[in-house]
Amino acid sequence: MEEYAFFPGCIAKNVYPGIEKATRIVFEKLGIGLRDYEYSCCPPPGVLACYDKPSWLVMGARNLSQSEKDGLNPMTVCSGCYGTLHNVWYALKNDPDLMGFVNDHLGRIDAEYKGKVHPIHFVDILKNYKEKIAELKEIDLGLNVAVHYGCHYLKPSSVTGENSERPTLLDELVGLAGCKAVPFKDGLTCCGAGGGVMSGEPDVSLKIINTKLNNMKDANVDAIVNICSFCHMQFDQSQKKLKTTEIPVLHLNQLFGLAFGIRPKHLALHTHLVSTRDLEKKLKDLKKGGE
Amino acid sequence: MGKSVKEILIDGNGYACIQCGRCTGSCPSGRECSLRTRKLIHMARMGMDVIKTEELWDCTTCFTCQERCPKEVKTTDMIIELRNLAVEEGYFPTMSDVPKIIIKSLYDTGAGQPLSPEVSKIRAIIGLKKEAYDVSTNAETLKKFQRLLDGLEITKKGGLR
């Protein structure tokens, strides 16, 4: 069985546990194993990397080292966690001196990172399971959605290898659940949460997300579908503060959970701040129509 | 131990900047506030007090400017390095205590965003363990993690020691 080390990240564990739950359900159905490890926070590419980059590297490397003895690559469900772990891996892989510095610190707690396992974003696993996802689908959700990648999954492309200006992966993946990715103005801009701006400059952060949400609203979308727990939190929490839009927010694994026929409550949709009730009603009608 | 402004400019290819402003034009934050990425690079090159500017902290590190720079200047990487230098020189952002709170939470629990009793309840209701398995599950592991942090600069900069 294909297996990964599951790196849930702070937000999916401690703020939106529906993302952790949905991920476990979806991966179990796909027959992909997930193993837990004694992970800490990634730590955040904004706050930690900007305050003390060497500390960020050491803490990131400690996380990467956890599953090395088992040879399992860590899988993230957050583009922020992915940004940290992937950038740390990339920096260490290309710099033996830096690897030495990091391991001098890890040696103090009898740990070591050799660079043999590397982080992977969950969508890069799912893209190899398109047929299986189509087989498992019980409901064509029929939603018009705004997709959101999270900057650090795509950029910098010199490190990620992605097409940062015209990505298409999420259009394809939401299509497997019977949804349509609707184009909207400035579709790829940042959610405004990263770089410590959400915590340090909350007014600026809210202005950035407000512009983005209104662009999504103008496109008449039924939901926002993301692949980043941190952006997910920004989309859900900021709508409660701004009160100008009310677009339900779904992590891609929650969307697949719904398409696989999992009850919304089991995906913790009722705990989101923006109500998902209209969405759930639509799905109920769809189910009835199909019977 | 950190880099000087000059070293940051050299490593980030900052001297190749032609001041075209594509970075500023691409910036999602600059549309909403006074952050002007082009100006930050200019200030750094002119030897001005770039690390004291508050706008340095308005960047969300989305990397759009770096991605689009026609001269391959590593603008975002440079902003991150300039912030490191600013913190080292004592220009910790004054707007909010939240970053320090995050660093303390990270030390105490291993999570930047700690678990609340309410979410713990939700976890149990949806069939997850009340607390996720992580660095804080085993007291010995958490102690080791804290020992690791004790030897890192972040705990000093975060005001923990």
GROMACS .gro file of C-alpha atoms in nm:
model
  452
    1MET     CA    1   0.000   0.000   0.000
    2GLU     CA    2   0.119   0.352  -0.081
    3GLU     CA    3   0.182   0.526   0.249
    4TYR     CA    4   0.270   0.875   0.372
    5ALA     CA    5   0.357   1.048   0.696
    6PHE     CA    6   0.057   1.270   0.768
    7PHE     CA    7   0.155   1.628   0.853
    8PRO     CA    8  -0.184   1.785   0.943
    9GLY     CA    9  -0.048   2.125   1.053
   10CYS     CA   10  -0.184   2.342   1.336
   11ILE     CA   11  -0.495   2.475   1.159
   12ALA     CA   12  -0.632   2.139   1.039
   13LYS     CA   13  -0.567   1.987   1.384
   14ASN     CA   14  -0.658   2.269   1.618
   15VAL     CA   15  -0.892   2.511   1.439
   16TYR     CA   16  -1.067   2.330   1.151
   17PRO     CA   17  -1.053   1.961   1.250
   18GLY     CA   18  -1.300   1.887   0.969
   19ILE     CA   19  -1.003   1.916   0.733
   20GLU     CA   20  -0.808   1.650   0.925
   21LYS     CA   21  -1.116   1.426   0.936
   22ALA     CA   22  -1.197   1.472   0.566
   23THR     CA   23  -0.837   1.394   0.475
   24ARG     CA   24  -0.837   1.071   0.676
   25ILE     CA   25  -1.169   0.961   0.520
   26VAL     CA   26  -1.072   1.045   0.160
   27PHE     CA   27  -0.731   0.879   0.185
   28GLU     CA   28  -0.874   0.567   0.349
   29LYS     CA   29  -1.128   0.534   0.067
   30LEU     CA   30  -0.851   0.575  -0.189
   31GLY     CA   31  -0.649   0.303  -0.014
   32ILE     CA   32  -0.358   0.534   0.072
   33GLY     CA   33  -0.206   0.487   0.417
   34LEU     CA   34  -0.138   0.779   0.653
   35ARG     CA   35   0.089   0.742   0.956
   36ASP     CA   36   0.107   0.992   1.246
   37TYR     CA   37   0.429   1.134   1.389
   38GLU     CA   38   0.534   1.362   1.676
   39TYR     CA   39   0.526   1.677   1.465
   40SER     CA   40   0.544   2.037   1.584
   41CYS     CA   41   0.412   2.342   1.396
   42CYS     CA   42   0.579   2.358   1.051
   43PRO     CA   43   0.681   2.648   1.162
   44PRO     CA   44   0.504   2.929   0.970
   45PRO     CA   45   0.691   3.070   0.670
   46GLY     CA   46   0.573   3.421   0.761
   47VAL     CA   47   0.622   3.472   1.130
   48LEU     CA   48   0.912   3.234   1.199
   49ALA     CA   49   1.114   3.263   0.876
   50CYS     CA   50   1.090   3.643   0.895
   51TYR     CA   51   1.197   3.666   1.259
   52ASP     CA   52   1.480   3.416   1.263
   53LYS     CA   53   1.545   3.214   0.951
   54PRO     CA   54   1.802   2.976   1.109
   55SER     CA   55   1.549   2.874   1.379
   56TRP     CA   56   1.287   2.815   1.109
   57LEU     CA   57   1.528   2.588   0.921
   58VAL     CA   58   1.614   2.382   1.231
   59MET     CA   59   1.251   2.339   1.340
   60GLY     CA   60   1.143   2.252   0.986
   61ALA     CA   61   1.423   1.997   0.958
   62ARG     CA   62   1.321   1.838   1.290
   63ASN     CA   63   0.976   1.777   1.139
   64LEU     CA   64   1.123   1.635   0.818
   65SER     CA   65   1.345   1.400   1.021
   66GLN     CA   66   1.052   1.235   1.202
   67SER     CA   67   0.955   0.984   0.931
   68GLU     CA   68   1.300   0.934   0.780
   69LYS     CA   69   1.371   0.607   0.960
   70ASP     CA   70   1.052   0.464   0.803
   71GLY     CA   71   1.126   0.614   0.461
   72LEU     CA   72   0.786   0.788   0.443
   73ASN     CA   73   0.749   1.127   0.275
   74PRO     CA   74   0.553   1.383   0.482
   75MET     CA   75   0.222   1.488   0.323
   76THR     CA   76   0.071   1.830   0.394
   77VAL     CA   77  -0.286   1.961   0.351
   78CYS     CA   78  -0.181   2.325   0.384
   79SER     CA   79   0.018   2.526   0.129
   80GLY     CA   80   0.178   2.718   0.418
   81CYS     CA   81   0.314   2.401   0.581
   82TYR     CA   82   0.414   2.284   0.234
   83GLY     CA   83   0.596   2.615   0.173
   84THR     CA   84   0.799   2.576   0.491
   85LEU     CA   85   0.883   2.206   0.462
   86HIS     CA   86   0.949   2.219   0.089
   87ASN     CA   87   1.166   2.531   0.110
   88VAL     CA   88   1.361   2.389   0.406
   89TRP     CA   89   1.414   2.062   0.218
   90TYR     CA   90   1.522   2.252  -0.094
   91ALA     CA   91   1.763   2.481   0.095
   92LEU     CA   92   1.928   2.191   0.280
   93LYS     CA   93   1.951   1.968  -0.027
   94ASN     CA   94   2.154   2.233  -0.207
   95ASP     CA   95   2.378   2.344   0.080
   96PRO     CA   96   2.588   2.091   0.276
   97ASP     CA   97   2.711   2.363   0.516
   98LEU     CA   98   2.352   2.454   0.605
   99MET     CA   99   2.270   2.085   0.649
  100GLY     CA  100   2.567   2.064   0.887
  101PHE     CA  101   2.446   2.367   1.086
  102VAL     CA  102   2.095   2.221   1.116
  103ASN     CA  103   2.225   1.880   1.224
  104ASP     CA  104   2.455   2.035   1.487
  105HIS     CA  105   2.136   2.166   1.650
  106LEU     CA  106   1.933   1.848   1.594
  107GLY     CA  107   2.225   1.652   1.744
  108ARG     CA  108   2.154   1.824   2.077
  109ILE     CA  109   1.829   1.624   2.098
  110ASP     CA  110   1.969   1.308   1.931
  111ALA     CA  111   1.791   1.376   1.602
  112GLU     CA  112   1.930   1.394   1.250
  113TYR     CA  113   1.793   1.478   0.905
  114LYS     CA  114   1.974   1.321   0.612
  115GLY     CA  115   1.756   1.463   0.336
  116LYS     CA  116   1.622   1.124   0.229
  117VAL     CA  117   1.251   1.206   0.261
  118HIS     CA  118   1.089   1.508   0.103
  119PRO     CA  119   0.754   1.682   0.162
  120ILE     CA  120   0.463   1.640  -0.078
  121HIS     CA  121   0.142   1.842  -0.112
  122PHE     CA  122  -0.168   1.619  -0.099
  123VAL     CA  123  -0.294   1.737  -0.440
  124ASP     CA  124   0.022   1.597  -0.598
  125ILE     CA  125  -0.086   1.256  -0.466
  126LEU     CA  126  -0.453   1.295  -0.563
  127LYS     CA  127  -0.364   1.386  -0.921
  128ASN     CA  128  -0.246   1.024  -0.965
  129TYR     CA  129  -0.582   0.890  -0.843
  130LYS     CA  130  -0.822   1.058  -1.084
  131GLU     CA  131  -0.982   0.734  -1.204
  132LYS     CA  132  -1.027   0.601  -0.852
  133ILE     CA  133  -1.182   0.930  -0.739
  134ALA     CA  134  -1.427   0.913  -1.033
  135GLU     CA  135  -1.516   0.555  -0.931
  136LEU     CA  136  -1.576   0.651  -0.568
  137LYS     CA  137  -1.795   0.949  -0.654
  138GLU     CA  138  -2.155   0.894  -0.547
  139ILE     CA  139  -2.290   1.245  -0.607
  140ASP     CA  140  -2.223   1.490  -0.889
  141LEU     CA  141  -2.208   1.804  -0.674
  142GLY     CA  142  -2.286   2.039  -0.963
  143LEU     CA  143  -2.142   2.345  -0.788
  144ASN     CA  144  -1.980   2.651  -0.941
  145VAL     CA  145  -1.670   2.705  -0.733
  146ALA     CA  146  -1.382   2.952  -0.695
  147VAL     CA  147  -1.061   2.753  -0.658
  148HIS     CA  148  -0.771   2.879  -0.446
  149TYR     CA  149  -0.423   2.722  -0.440
  150GLY     CA  150  -0.242   2.910  -0.165
  151CYS     CA  151   0.066   3.101  -0.283
  152HIS     CA  152   0.329   2.870  -0.142
  153TYR     CA  153   0.206   2.566  -0.334
  154LEU     CA  154   0.276   2.748  -0.663
  155LYS     CA  155   0.556   2.993  -0.584
  156PRO     CA  156   0.844   3.049  -0.617
  157SER     CA  157   0.823   2.833  -0.929
  158SER     CA  158   1.204   2.802  -0.935
  159VAL     CA  159   1.159   2.584  -0.624
  160THR     CA  160   0.810   2.434  -0.673
  161GLY     CA  161   0.838   2.362  -1.046
  162GLU     CA  162   0.472   2.469  -1.091
  163ASN     CA  163   0.318   2.695  -1.356
  164SER     CA  164   0.243   2.984  -1.124
  165GLU     CA  165   0.050   3.203  -1.369
  166ARG     CA  166  -0.176   2.944  -1.531
  167PRO     CA  167  -0.221   2.641  -1.308
  168THR     CA  168  -0.499   2.399  -1.410
  169LEU     CA  169  -0.475   2.115  -1.158
  170LEU     CA  170  -0.758   2.233  -0.933
  171ASP     CA  171  -0.991   2.290  -1.230
  172GLU     CA  172  -0.941   1.923  -1.313
  173LEU     CA  173  -0.973   1.798  -0.956
  174VAL     CA  174  -1.298   1.983  -0.872
  175GLY     CA  175  -1.430   1.855  -1.207
  176LEU     CA  176  -1.399   1.500  -1.071
  177ALA     CA  177  -1.658   1.594  -0.807
  178GLY     CA  178  -1.891   1.731  -1.075
  179CYS     CA  179  -1.800   2.094  -1.000
  180LYS     CA  180  -1.698   2.373  -1.233
  181ALA     CA  181  -1.410   2.608  -1.152
  182VAL     CA  182  -1.541   2.951  -1.246
  183PRO     CA  183  -1.292   3.217  -1.357
  184PHE     CA  184  -1.292   3.536  -1.152
  185LYS     CA  185  -1.096   3.860  -1.147
  186ASP     CA  186  -0.741   3.831  -1.011
  187GLY     CA  187  -0.806   3.463  -0.946
  188LEU     CA  188  -0.454   3.381  -0.832
  189THR     CA  189  -0.388   3.664  -0.587
  190CYS     CA  190  -0.291   3.600  -0.228
  191CYS     CA  191  -0.559   3.560   0.043
  192GLY     CA  192  -0.376   3.821   0.251
  193ALA     CA  193  -0.304   3.600   0.551
  194GLY     CA  194   0.060   3.508   0.494
  195GLY     CA  195   0.389   3.669   0.584
  196GLY     CA  196   0.268   3.747   0.935
  197VAL     CA  197   0.028   4.008   0.789
  198MET     CA  198  -0.286   3.844   0.934
  199SER     CA  199  -0.133   3.856   1.282
  200GLY     CA  200   0.078   4.171   1.254
  201GLU     CA  201  -0.121   4.401   1.023
  202PRO     CA  202  -0.481   4.272   1.049
  203ASP     CA  203  -0.635   4.577   0.876
  204VAL     CA  204  -0.422   4.532   0.563
  205SER     CA  205  -0.495   4.160   0.566
  206LEU     CA  206  -0.871   4.221   0.577
  207LYS     CA  207  -0.854   4.471   0.290
  208ILE     CA  208  -0.673   4.218   0.070
  209ILE     CA  209  -0.922   3.938   0.142
  210ASN     CA  210  -1.219   4.175   0.106
  211THR     CA  211  -1.117   4.258  -0.253
  212LYS     CA  212  -1.069   3.889  -0.327
  213LEU     CA  213  -1.404   3.785  -0.175
  214ASN     CA  214  -1.592   4.049  -0.372
  215ASN     CA  215  -1.430   3.929  -0.694
  216MET     CA  216  -1.552   3.578  -0.610
  217LYS     CA  217  -1.899   3.708  -0.527
  218ASP     CA  218  -1.917   3.886  -0.865
  219ALA     CA  219  -1.856   3.549  -1.031
  220ASN     CA  220  -2.162   3.405  -0.849
  221VAL     CA  221  -1.982   3.107  -0.702
  222ASP     CA  222  -2.154   2.856  -0.472
  223ALA     CA  223  -1.839   2.787  -0.272
  224ILE     CA  224  -1.468   2.857  -0.232
  225VAL     CA  225  -1.256   2.542  -0.266
  226ASN     CA  226  -0.903   2.557  -0.128
  227ILE     CA  227  -0.605   2.329  -0.073
  228CYS     CA  228  -0.456   2.527   0.214
  229SER     CA  229  -0.581   2.516   0.575
  230PHE     CA  230  -0.434   2.859   0.649
  231CYS     CA  231  -0.612   3.025   0.354
  232HIS     CA  232  -0.925   2.826   0.454
  233MET     CA  233  -0.914   2.994   0.796
  234GLN     CA  234  -0.865   3.338   0.638
  235PHE     CA  235  -1.161   3.288   0.398
  236ASP     CA  236  -1.395   3.162   0.670
  237GLN     CA  237  -1.300   3.389   0.961
  238SER     CA  238  -1.265   3.711   0.762
  239GLN     CA  239  -1.615   3.681   0.612
  240LYS     CA  240  -1.752   3.680   0.964
  241LYS     CA  241  -1.561   4.003   1.038
  242LEU     CA  242  -1.631   4.182   0.707
  243LYS     CA  243  -1.997   4.082   0.673
  244THR     CA  244  -2.002   4.175   0.302
  245THR     CA  245  -2.007   3.825   0.152
  246GLU     CA  246  -2.132   3.483   0.261
  247ILE     CA  247  -1.961   3.222   0.046
  248PRO     CA  248  -1.919   2.876   0.203
  249VAL     CA  249  -1.556   2.761   0.233
  250LEU     CA  250  -1.455   2.401   0.162
  251HIS     CA  251  -1.117   2.235   0.174
  252LEU     CA  252  -1.075   2.011  -0.134
  253ASN     CA  253  -1.081   1.699   0.087
  254GLN     CA  254  -1.415   1.813   0.231
  255LEU     CA  255  -1.547   1.857  -0.124
  256PHE     CA  256  -1.438   1.504  -0.215
  257GLY     CA  257  -1.588   1.377   0.111
  258LEU     CA  258  -1.925   1.523   0.006
  259ALA     CA  259  -1.892   1.374  -0.344
  260PHE     CA  260  -1.814   1.034  -0.188
  261GLY     CA  261  -2.145   1.058   0.001
  262ILE     CA  262  -2.004   1.138   0.348
  263ARG     CA  263  -2.251   1.329   0.567
  264PRO     CA  264  -2.162   1.701   0.605
  265LYS     CA  265  -2.161   1.671   0.984
  266HIS     CA  266  -1.889   1.406   0.969
  267LEU     CA  267  -1.678   1.657   0.777
  268ALA     CA  268  -1.751   1.918   1.046
  269LEU     CA  269  -1.907   2.161   0.800
  270HIS     CA  270  -2.142   2.278   1.077
  271THR     CA  271  -1.840   2.422   1.262
  272HIS     CA  272  -1.747   2.665   0.984
  273LEU     CA  273  -1.829   3.028   1.060
  274VAL     CA  274  -1.988   3.088   0.718
  275SER     CA  275  -2.297   2.869   0.707
  276THR     CA  276  -2.289   2.576   0.465
  277ARG     CA  277  -2.663   2.514   0.509
  278ASP     CA  278  -2.773   2.628   0.161
  279LEU     CA  279  -2.502   2.414   0.010
  280GLU     CA  280  -2.612   2.112   0.213
  281LYS     CA  281  -2.974   2.167   0.111
  282LYS     CA  282  -2.871   2.170  -0.253
  283LEU     CA  283  -2.690   1.840  -0.204
  284LYS     CA  284  -2.990   1.684  -0.029
  285ASP     CA  285  -3.212   1.779  -0.323
  286LEU     CA  286  -2.954   1.629  -0.558
  287LYS     CA  287  -2.953   1.304  -0.360
  288LYS     CA  288  -3.334   1.289  -0.370
  289GLY     CA  289  -3.331   1.360  -0.741
  290GLY     CA  290  -3.091   1.071  -0.795
  291GLU     CA  291  -3.303   0.816  -0.606
  292MET     CA  292   2.550   3.609   1.231
  293GLY     CA  293   2.283   3.764   1.004
  294LYS     CA  294   2.353   3.925   0.668
  295SER     CA  295   2.415   4.298   0.612
  296VAL     CA  296   2.194   4.495   0.373
  297LYS     CA  297   2.473   4.480   0.116
  298GLU     CA  298   2.503   4.101   0.146
  299ILE     CA  299   2.125   4.071   0.117
  300LEU     CA  300   2.135   4.277  -0.205
  301ILE     CA  301   2.417   4.066  -0.350
  302ASP     CA  302   2.253   3.730  -0.264
  303GLY     CA  303   1.913   3.852  -0.389
  304ASN     CA  304   2.052   3.994  -0.715
  305GLY     CA  305   1.926   4.334  -0.595
  306TYR     CA  306   2.187   4.532  -0.789
  307ALA     CA  307   2.029   4.406  -1.114
  308CYS     CA  308   1.705   4.594  -1.036
  309ILE     CA  309   1.616   4.846  -1.309
  310GLN     CA  310   1.338   5.009  -1.101
  311CYS     CA  311   1.072   4.916  -1.359
  312GLY     CA  312   0.806   4.871  -1.089
  313ARG     CA  313   0.657   4.542  -1.207
  314CYS     CA  314   0.694   4.419  -0.848
  315THR     CA  315   0.484   4.705  -0.713
  316GLY     CA  316   0.229   4.664  -0.993
  317SER     CA  317   0.191   4.293  -0.909
  318CYS     CA  318   0.166   4.335  -0.533
  319PRO     CA  319  -0.173   4.240  -0.379
  320SER     CA  320  -0.082   4.413  -0.054
  321GLY     CA  321   0.049   4.735  -0.212
  322ARG     CA  322  -0.295   4.795  -0.365
  323GLU     CA  323  -0.441   4.823  -0.017
  324CYS     CA  324  -0.162   4.996   0.174
  325SER     CA  325   0.156   5.201   0.132
  326LEU     CA  326   0.391   4.907   0.061
  327ARG     CA  327   0.596   4.979  -0.253
  328THR     CA  328   0.833   4.692  -0.321
  329ARG     CA  329   1.030   4.889  -0.582
  330LYS     CA  330   1.090   5.160  -0.323
  331LEU     CA  331   1.217   4.911  -0.064
  332ILE     CA  332   1.477   4.781  -0.310
  333HIS     CA  333   1.574   5.138  -0.397
  334MET     CA  334   1.611   5.234  -0.030
  335ALA     CA  335   1.827   4.930   0.035
  336ARG     CA  336   2.057   5.020  -0.253
  337MET     CA  337   2.086   5.384  -0.150
  338GLY     CA  338   2.189   5.290   0.202
  339MET     CA  339   1.870   5.435   0.351
  340ASP     CA  340   1.706   5.301   0.669
  341VAL     CA  341   1.502   5.034   0.493
  342ILE     CA  342   1.489   4.807   0.798
  343LYS     CA  343   1.310   5.076   0.999
  344THR     CA  344   1.022   5.114   0.751
  345GLU     CA  345   0.691   4.975   0.874
  346GLU     CA  346   0.591   4.881   0.518
  347LEU     CA  347   0.849   4.605   0.530
  348TRP     CA  348   0.593   4.416   0.740
  349ASP     CA  349   0.298   4.456   0.497
  350CYS     CA  350   0.433   4.193   0.255
  351THR     CA  351   0.239   3.863   0.263
  352THR     CA  352   0.536   3.680   0.104
  353CYS     CA  353   0.314   3.565  -0.183
  354PHE     CA  354   0.615   3.568  -0.420
  355THR     CA  355   0.422   3.724  -0.714
  356CYS     CA  356   0.680   4.005  -0.752
  357GLN     CA  357   0.973   3.764  -0.744
  358GLU     CA  358   0.798   3.542  -0.996
  359ARG     CA  359   0.744   3.829  -1.241
  360CYS     CA  360   1.068   4.028  -1.202
  361PRO     CA  361   1.222   4.064  -1.550
  362LYS     CA  362   1.572   4.088  -1.399
  363GLU     CA  363   1.536   3.787  -1.168
  364VAL     CA  364   1.572   3.993  -0.853
  365LYS     CA  365   1.471   3.778  -0.555
  366THR     CA  366   1.247   4.047  -0.411
  367THR     CA  367   1.050   3.832  -0.166
  368ASP     CA  368   1.359   3.646  -0.046
  369MET     CA  369   1.519   3.986   0.016
  370ILE     CA  370   1.219   4.117   0.211
  371ILE     CA  371   1.237   3.808   0.435
  372GLU     CA  372   1.610   3.863   0.490
  373LEU     CA  373   1.559   4.237   0.557
  374ARG     CA  374   1.298   4.148   0.819
  375ASN     CA  375   1.548   3.913   0.986
  376LEU     CA  376   1.798   4.198   0.996
  377ALA     CA  377   1.534   4.439   1.130
  378VAL     CA  378   1.451   4.201   1.416
  379GLU     CA  379   1.821   4.150   1.489
  380GLU     CA  380   1.869   4.527   1.513
  381GLY     CA  381   1.572   4.557   1.747
  382TYR     CA  382   1.309   4.684   1.504
  383PHE     CA  383   1.050   4.430   1.603
  384PRO     CA  384   0.712   4.524   1.450
  385THR     CA  385   0.527   4.739   1.697
  386MET     CA  386   0.176   4.705   1.560
  387SER     CA  387   0.086   4.383   1.736
  388ASP     CA  388   0.189   4.140   2.010
  389VAL     CA  389   0.048   3.846   1.817
  390PRO     CA  390   0.380   3.730   1.667
  391LYS     CA  391   0.525   3.703   2.019
  392ILE     CA  392   0.215   3.517   2.134
  393ILE     CA  393   0.258   3.271   1.846
  394ILE     CA  394   0.624   3.212   1.940
  395LYS     CA  395   0.529   3.151   2.305
  396SER     CA  396   0.252   2.910   2.203
  397LEU     CA  397   0.495   2.730   1.977
  398TYR     CA  398   0.733   2.684   2.272
  399ASP     CA  399   0.467   2.577   2.522
  400THR     CA  400   0.260   2.343   2.305
  401GLY     CA  401   0.454   2.284   1.982
  402ALA     CA  402   0.167   2.448   1.791
  403GLY     CA  403   0.159   2.806   1.664
  404GLN     CA  404  -0.218   2.783   1.690
  405PRO     CA  405  -0.307   2.596   2.010
  406LEU     CA  406  -0.608   2.371   2.065
  407SER     CA  407  -0.904   2.528   2.249
  408PRO     CA  408  -1.144   2.327   2.470
  409GLU     CA  409  -1.424   2.401   2.218
  410VAL     CA  410  -1.236   2.255   1.923
  411SER     CA  411  -1.126   1.960   2.135
  412LYS     CA  412  -1.496   1.884   2.188
  413ILE     CA  413  -1.567   1.913   1.815
  414ARG     CA  414  -1.279   1.673   1.745
  415ALA     CA  415  -1.438   1.413   1.973
  416ILE     CA  416  -1.784   1.461   1.818
  417ILE     CA  417  -1.660   1.402   1.462
  418GLY     CA  418  -1.470   1.092   1.568
  419LEU     CA  419  -1.113   1.222   1.601
  420LYS     CA  420  -0.893   1.189   1.909
  421LYS     CA  421  -0.966   1.479   2.149
  422GLU     CA  422  -0.611   1.597   2.096
  423ALA     CA  423  -0.417   1.524   1.780
  424TYR     CA  424  -0.107   1.305   1.808
  425ASP     CA  425   0.190   1.541   1.788
  426VAL     CA  426   0.502   1.673   1.964
  427SER     CA  427   0.303   1.750   2.280
  428THR     CA  428   0.146   1.404   2.320
  429ASN     CA  429   0.452   1.261   2.492
  430ALA     CA  430   0.591   1.484   2.772
  431GLU     CA  431   0.947   1.367   2.707
  432THR     CA  432   0.925   1.462   2.338
  433LEU     CA  433   0.791   1.807   2.422
  434LYS     CA  434   1.080   1.860   2.668
  435LYS     CA  435   1.331   1.766   2.398
  436PHE     CA  436   1.159   2.003   2.154
  437GLN     CA  437   1.186   2.284   2.408
  438ARG     CA  438   1.552   2.202   2.463
  439LEU     CA  439   1.601   2.240   2.088
  440LEU     CA  440   1.431   2.581   2.097
  441ASP     CA  441   1.633   2.691   2.401
  442GLY     CA  442   1.943   2.679   2.184
  443LEU     CA  443   1.787   2.879   1.899
  444GLU     CA  444   1.771   3.256   1.858
  445ILE     CA  445   1.394   3.262   1.809
  446THR     CA  446   1.324   3.217   2.181
  447LYS     CA  447   1.549   3.516   2.258
  448LYS     CA  448   1.391   3.730   1.985
  449GLY     CA  449   1.043   3.625   2.093
  450GLY     CA  450   1.118   3.752   2.443
  451LEU     CA  451   1.111   3.408   2.608
  452ARG     CA  452   1.462   3.434   2.754
   0.00000   0.00000   0.00000
